[in-house]
Amino acid sequence: SYVLTQPPSVSVAPGQTARITCGGNNIGSKSVHWYQQKPGQAPVLVVYDDSDRPSGIPERFSGSNSGNTATLTISRVEAGDEADYYCQVWDSSSVSWVFGGGTKLTVL
Amino acid sequence: EVQLVESGGGLVQPGGSLRLSCAASGFTFSSYWMHWVRQAPGKGLVWVSRINSDGSSTSYADSVKGRFTISRDNAKNTLYLQMNSLRAEDTAVYYCARDPYSNYENWFDPWGQGTLVTVSS
């Protein structure tokens, strides 16, 4: 089945830019979606279809996808952005929805 | 307001059964595909199952195929997950989530708050 690889952790200082990657074989040919999950809460969609933002999500959240890597970029990071982030795709080969292992974003 | 509320979780012995429910409100439930996603304690998100809008088509992760059954009652705006032959590795928070455009390549939005299932003797 299709595997999505995320770094376990990313650390960034407030006001800086955080980049969270999601690696997969030719992931650029798939639509990638990103979720934010804070402790004890349900996941929340922050980016869909590689780079679109749901209403209510700040413009600081953006996404890109090309080749074997998709990236979630969070600009001007705030303390409230500290959370786990997951990427997700649809895998037609296994007829299943696949999540990456998650990345814990720490705001220093 | 679109809302999903899960219920039915609890402690069950290995080999036992449990049925989860997800009550939907704030949207036309019968028009949307729905999913179950689980998260073991301290672990990541794992997709479990999907059902189409009228309940005629379902999909399952290999890890639950043959043991879990997804269903829905559109008259009651409720999604279900019947879990049989439960194992310790099924211990997780189970979330229901909506597919906003009822298609394979889509995302999950919104999610319910989750219900905890613990399989232990």
mmCIF file of C-alpha atoms in Angstrom:
data_model
loop_
_atom_site.group_PDB
_atom_site.id
_atom_site.type_symbol
_atom_site.label_atom_id
_atom_site.label_comp_id
_atom_site.label_asym_id
_atom_site.label_seq_id
_atom_site.Cartn_x
_atom_site.Cartn_y
_atom_site.Cartn_z
ATOM 1 C CA SER A 1 0.000 0.000 0.000
ATOM 2 C CA TYR A 2 0.983 3.636 -0.432
ATOM 3 C CA VAL A 3 3.263 5.082 2.243
ATOM 4 C CA LEU A 4 3.445 8.718 3.332
ATOM 5 C CA THR A 5 6.539 9.754 5.268
ATOM 6 C CA GLN A 6 6.598 12.765 7.595
ATOM 7 C CA PRO A 7 9.354 13.942 9.943
ATOM 8 C CA PRO A 8 8.393 13.136 13.546
ATOM 9 C CA SER A 9 9.063 16.646 14.726
ATOM 10 C CA VAL A 10 9.724 20.186 13.538
ATOM 11 C CA SER A 11 10.718 23.090 15.785
ATOM 12 C CA VAL A 12 10.497 26.774 14.961
ATOM 13 C CA ALA A 13 10.698 30.072 16.793
ATOM 14 C CA PRO A 14 7.679 32.361 16.939
ATOM 15 C CA GLY A 15 7.407 34.589 13.890
ATOM 16 C CA GLN A 16 9.465 32.258 11.743
ATOM 17 C CA THR A 17 8.329 29.902 8.976
ATOM 18 C CA ALA A 18 7.650 26.208 9.563
ATOM 19 C CA ARG A 19 7.793 23.717 6.718
ATOM 20 C CA ILE A 20 6.405 20.225 7.232
ATOM 21 C CA THR A 21 7.071 17.716 4.490
ATOM 22 C CA CYS A 22 5.139 14.660 3.376
ATOM 23 C CA GLY A 23 6.995 12.243 1.139
ATOM 24 C CA GLY A 24 5.478 9.645 -1.148
ATOM 25 C CA ASN A 25 6.171 7.970 -4.461
ATOM 26 C CA ASN A 26 5.104 10.458 -7.154
ATOM 27 C CA ILE A 27 2.910 12.227 -4.624
ATOM 28 C CA GLY A 28 2.786 15.177 -7.017
ATOM 29 C CA SER A 29 0.239 13.231 -9.061
ATOM 30 C CA LYS A 30 -2.116 12.990 -6.073
ATOM 31 C CA SER A 31 -4.250 15.484 -4.170
ATOM 32 C CA VAL A 32 -2.804 16.058 -0.702
ATOM 33 C CA HIS A 33 -4.747 17.237 2.311
ATOM 34 C CA TRP A 34 -3.434 18.452 5.672
ATOM 35 C CA TYR A 35 -4.909 18.338 9.175
ATOM 36 C CA GLN A 36 -3.994 20.020 12.428
ATOM 37 C CA GLN A 37 -4.635 18.170 15.683
ATOM 38 C CA LYS A 38 -4.157 19.762 19.082
ATOM 39 C CA PRO A 39 -3.932 17.611 22.230
ATOM 40 C CA GLY A 40 -7.252 16.076 23.210
ATOM 41 C CA GLN A 41 -9.029 17.482 20.161
ATOM 42 C CA ALA A 42 -10.286 16.139 16.861
ATOM 43 C CA PRO A 43 -8.308 16.848 13.692
ATOM 44 C CA VAL A 44 -9.119 20.011 11.765
ATOM 45 C CA LEU A 45 -8.614 20.434 8.020
ATOM 46 C CA VAL A 46 -6.139 23.240 7.259
ATOM 47 C CA VAL A 47 -5.283 22.638 3.586
ATOM 48 C CA TYR A 48 -7.029 20.575 0.908
ATOM 49 C CA ASP A 49 -6.244 19.753 -2.719
ATOM 50 C CA ASP A 50 -2.548 20.541 -2.208
ATOM 51 C CA SER A 51 -2.924 24.269 -1.605
ATOM 52 C CA ASP A 52 -6.504 25.375 -0.933
ATOM 53 C CA ARG A 53 -7.564 26.689 2.461
ATOM 54 C CA PRO A 54 -10.948 26.063 4.094
ATOM 55 C CA SER A 55 -12.812 29.120 5.261
ATOM 56 C CA GLY A 56 -11.610 30.254 8.658
ATOM 57 C CA ILE A 57 -8.044 28.997 8.200
ATOM 58 C CA PRO A 58 -5.505 31.841 8.289
ATOM 59 C CA GLU A 59 -3.611 32.746 5.128
ATOM 60 C CA ARG A 60 -0.439 31.878 7.044
ATOM 61 C CA PHE A 61 -1.187 28.238 6.186
ATOM 62 C CA SER A 62 -0.259 27.218 2.645
ATOM 63 C CA GLY A 63 0.607 24.056 0.774
ATOM 64 C CA SER A 64 2.494 22.842 -2.258
ATOM 65 C CA ASN A 65 2.981 19.487 -3.954
ATOM 66 C CA SER A 66 5.451 18.381 -6.588
ATOM 67 C CA GLY A 67 7.466 15.303 -7.464
ATOM 68 C CA ASN A 68 7.846 13.092 -4.419
ATOM 69 C CA THR A 69 7.195 15.727 -1.738
ATOM 70 C CA ALA A 70 4.238 17.752 -0.517
ATOM 71 C CA THR A 71 4.847 20.597 1.912
ATOM 72 C CA LEU A 72 2.711 22.411 4.441
ATOM 73 C CA THR A 73 4.107 25.870 5.137
ATOM 74 C CA ILE A 74 3.099 27.912 8.156
ATOM 75 C CA SER A 75 4.287 31.513 8.001
ATOM 76 C CA ARG A 76 4.700 33.813 10.981
ATOM 77 C CA VAL A 77 4.286 30.907 13.368
ATOM 78 C CA GLU A 78 2.367 31.562 16.578
ATOM 79 C CA ALA A 79 2.297 29.663 19.848
ATOM 80 C CA GLY A 80 -1.233 28.527 19.012
ATOM 81 C CA ASP A 81 0.060 26.661 15.947
ATOM 82 C CA GLU A 82 1.751 24.091 18.168
ATOM 83 C CA ALA A 83 0.077 20.808 17.272
ATOM 84 C CA ASP A 84 0.418 17.560 15.366
ATOM 85 C CA TYR A 85 0.037 17.823 11.595
ATOM 86 C CA TYR A 86 -0.976 14.986 9.285
ATOM 87 C CA CYS A 87 -0.956 14.702 5.508
ATOM 88 C CA GLN A 88 -3.481 12.472 3.721
ATOM 89 C CA VAL A 89 -4.091 11.134 0.216
ATOM 90 C CA TRP A 90 -6.343 8.682 -1.566
ATOM 91 C CA ASP A 91 -4.583 5.547 -2.815
ATOM 92 C CA SER A 92 -6.382 4.067 -5.798
ATOM 93 C CA SER A 93 -4.200 0.932 -5.786
ATOM 94 C CA SER A 94 -5.368 -0.209 -2.365
ATOM 95 C CA VAL A 95 -8.721 1.607 -2.492
ATOM 96 C CA SER A 96 -7.962 3.276 0.796
ATOM 97 C CA TRP A 97 -7.340 6.654 2.368
ATOM 98 C CA VAL A 98 -3.816 6.995 3.719
ATOM 99 C CA PHE A 99 -2.383 9.271 6.405
ATOM 100 C CA GLY A 100 1.194 10.190 7.072
ATOM 101 C CA GLY A 101 2.617 9.329 10.473
ATOM 102 C CA GLY A 102 2.231 12.887 11.712
ATOM 103 C CA THR A 103 4.624 15.688 12.603
ATOM 104 C CA LYS A 104 4.712 17.392 15.972
ATOM 105 C CA LEU A 105 5.268 21.111 15.529
ATOM 106 C CA THR A 106 6.959 22.728 18.519
ATOM 107 C CA VAL A 107 7.033 26.500 18.855
ATOM 108 C CA LEU A 108 10.172 27.367 20.792
ATOM 109 C CA GLU B 1 -23.775 24.360 12.161
ATOM 110 C CA VAL B 2 -22.447 21.088 10.783
ATOM 111 C CA GLN B 3 -21.950 18.696 13.672
ATOM 112 C CA LEU B 4 -20.965 15.071 14.171
ATOM 113 C CA VAL B 5 -21.314 13.425 17.581
ATOM 114 C CA GLU B 6 -19.980 9.919 18.226
ATOM 115 C CA SER B 7 -21.150 7.606 20.981
ATOM 116 C CA GLY B 8 -21.003 3.970 21.985
ATOM 117 C CA GLY B 9 -17.385 3.623 23.006
ATOM 118 C CA GLY B 10 -16.288 1.857 26.147
ATOM 119 C CA LEU B 11 -14.391 -1.055 27.632
ATOM 120 C CA VAL B 12 -14.854 -4.442 25.981
ATOM 121 C CA GLN B 13 -13.087 -7.771 26.375
ATOM 122 C CA PRO B 14 -11.026 -9.290 23.563
ATOM 123 C CA GLY B 15 -13.313 -11.140 21.197
ATOM 124 C CA GLY B 16 -16.249 -8.967 22.153
ATOM 125 C CA SER B 17 -18.433 -6.639 20.121
ATOM 126 C CA LEU B 18 -19.356 -2.977 20.201
ATOM 127 C CA ARG B 19 -21.445 -0.676 18.001
ATOM 128 C CA LEU B 20 -20.459 2.923 17.538
ATOM 129 C CA SER B 21 -22.878 5.614 16.424
ATOM 130 C CA CYS B 22 -22.307 9.017 14.852
ATOM 131 C CA ALA B 23 -25.217 11.449 14.919
ATOM 132 C CA ALA B 24 -25.104 14.069 12.184
ATOM 133 C CA SER B 25 -26.803 17.459 12.132
ATOM 134 C CA GLY B 26 -26.652 20.752 10.251
ATOM 135 C CA PHE B 27 -26.412 19.233 6.769
ATOM 136 C CA THR B 28 -28.235 16.842 4.428
ATOM 137 C CA PHE B 29 -26.715 13.637 5.777
ATOM 138 C CA SER B 30 -28.089 11.450 2.987
ATOM 139 C CA SER B 31 -26.063 13.341 0.359
ATOM 140 C CA TYR B 32 -22.602 12.604 1.718
ATOM 141 C CA TRP B 33 -20.124 9.758 1.960
ATOM 142 C CA MET B 34 -19.026 9.151 5.523
ATOM 143 C CA HIS B 35 -15.887 7.638 7.061
ATOM 144 C CA TRP B 36 -14.546 6.202 10.282
ATOM 145 C CA VAL B 37 -10.953 7.019 11.261
ATOM 146 C CA ARG B 38 -9.212 5.783 14.397
ATOM 147 C CA GLN B 39 -6.256 6.837 16.497
ATOM 148 C CA ALA B 40 -4.560 4.503 18.962
ATOM 149 C CA PRO B 41 -3.282 6.181 22.146
ATOM 150 C CA GLY B 42 -0.254 8.302 21.309
ATOM 151 C CA LYS B 43 -0.288 7.200 17.679
ATOM 152 C CA GLY B 44 -1.317 8.621 14.319
ATOM 153 C CA LEU B 45 -4.543 8.657 12.331
ATOM 154 C CA VAL B 46 -5.628 5.523 10.499
ATOM 155 C CA TRP B 47 -8.529 5.286 8.078
ATOM 156 C CA VAL B 48 -10.947 2.456 8.958
ATOM 157 C CA SER B 49 -13.986 2.461 6.703
ATOM 158 C CA ARG B 50 -16.126 4.411 4.241
ATOM 159 C CA ILE B 51 -19.743 4.261 3.106
ATOM 160 C CA ASN B 52 -21.381 6.001 0.185
ATOM 161 C CA SER B 53 -24.402 8.241 0.479
ATOM 162 C CA ASP B 54 -27.133 5.610 0.146
ATOM 163 C CA GLY B 55 -25.253 2.819 1.889
ATOM 164 C CA SER B 56 -24.928 0.626 -1.189
ATOM 165 C CA SER B 57 -21.116 0.707 -1.297
ATOM 166 C CA THR B 58 -18.567 0.254 1.489
ATOM 167 C CA SER B 59 -14.790 0.043 1.865
ATOM 168 C CA TYR B 60 -12.599 -1.217 4.712
ATOM 169 C CA ALA B 61 -8.994 -1.151 5.790
ATOM 170 C CA ASP B 62 -7.405 -4.596 5.604
ATOM 171 C CA SER B 63 -6.911 -4.583 9.376
ATOM 172 C CA VAL B 64 -10.674 -4.591 10.044
ATOM 173 C CA LYS B 65 -12.072 -6.303 6.956
ATOM 174 C CA GLY B 66 -14.383 -9.150 7.901
ATOM 175 C CA ARG B 67 -14.698 -7.948 11.510
ATOM 176 C CA PHE B 68 -16.147 -4.435 11.196
ATOM 177 C CA THR B 69 -19.284 -3.349 9.345
ATOM 178 C CA ILE B 70 -20.129 0.233 8.452
ATOM 179 C CA SER B 71 -23.746 1.197 7.886
ATOM 180 C CA ARG B 72 -26.036 4.199 7.969
ATOM 181 C CA ASP B 73 -29.643 5.137 8.599
ATOM 182 C CA ASN B 74 -30.372 8.226 6.531
ATOM 183 C CA ALA B 75 -33.820 8.603 8.109
ATOM 184 C CA LYS B 76 -32.127 8.955 11.497
ATOM 185 C CA ASN B 77 -29.110 10.922 10.225
ATOM 186 C CA THR B 78 -26.858 8.374 11.886
ATOM 187 C CA LEU B 79 -23.708 6.497 10.886
ATOM 188 C CA TYR B 80 -22.735 3.224 12.555
ATOM 189 C CA LEU B 81 -19.706 1.005 12.981
ATOM 190 C CA GLN B 82 -20.368 -2.532 14.166
ATOM 191 C CA MET B 83 -17.155 -3.962 15.572
ATOM 192 C CA ASN B 84 -16.900 -7.708 16.172
ATOM 193 C CA SER B 85 -14.039 -10.002 17.236
ATOM 194 C CA LEU B 86 -12.313 -7.072 18.856
ATOM 195 C CA ARG B 87 -8.586 -7.226 19.557
ATOM 196 C CA ALA B 88 -6.296 -5.263 21.831
ATOM 197 C CA GLU B 89 -4.903 -3.488 18.781
ATOM 198 C CA ASP B 90 -8.357 -2.056 18.042
ATOM 199 C CA THR B 91 -8.027 0.131 21.136
ATOM 200 C CA ALA B 92 -8.313 3.686 19.868
ATOM 201 C CA VAL B 93 -10.357 6.840 19.661
ATOM 202 C CA TYR B 94 -12.773 6.404 16.780
ATOM 203 C CA TYR B 95 -13.760 9.480 14.787
ATOM 204 C CA CYS B 96 -16.499 9.820 12.212
ATOM 205 C CA ALA B 97 -15.863 12.307 9.437
ATOM 206 C CA ARG B 98 -17.672 13.631 6.386
ATOM 207 C CA ASP B 99 -16.422 13.589 2.835
ATOM 208 C CA PRO B 100 -17.531 17.033 1.637
ATOM 209 C CA TYR B 101 -17.862 16.129 -2.049
ATOM 210 C CA SER B 102 -18.422 12.363 -1.923
ATOM 211 C CA ASN B 103 -15.503 11.354 -4.064
ATOM 212 C CA TYR B 104 -12.442 9.171 -3.618
ATOM 213 C CA GLU B 105 -9.753 11.857 -3.771
ATOM 214 C CA ASN B 106 -11.386 14.052 -1.177
ATOM 215 C CA TRP B 107 -10.601 15.079 2.345
ATOM 216 C CA PHE B 108 -12.390 14.726 5.671
ATOM 217 C CA ASP B 109 -14.281 17.715 7.012
ATOM 218 C CA PRO B 110 -15.630 18.031 9.599
ATOM 219 C CA TRP B 111 -14.719 15.416 12.206
ATOM 220 C CA GLY B 112 -16.619 14.405 15.295
ATOM 221 C CA GLN B 113 -15.068 14.677 18.749
ATOM 222 C CA GLY B 114 -14.329 10.946 18.882
ATOM 223 C CA THR B 115 -15.290 8.049 21.139
ATOM 224 C CA LEU B 116 -12.775 5.864 22.957
ATOM 225 C CA VAL B 117 -12.835 2.105 22.537
ATOM 226 C CA THR B 118 -10.686 0.073 24.926
ATOM 227 C CA VAL B 119 -10.231 -3.638 24.321
ATOM 228 C CA SER B 120 -8.837 -5.295 27.426
ATOM 229 C CA SER B 121 -9.506 -8.146 29.797
#
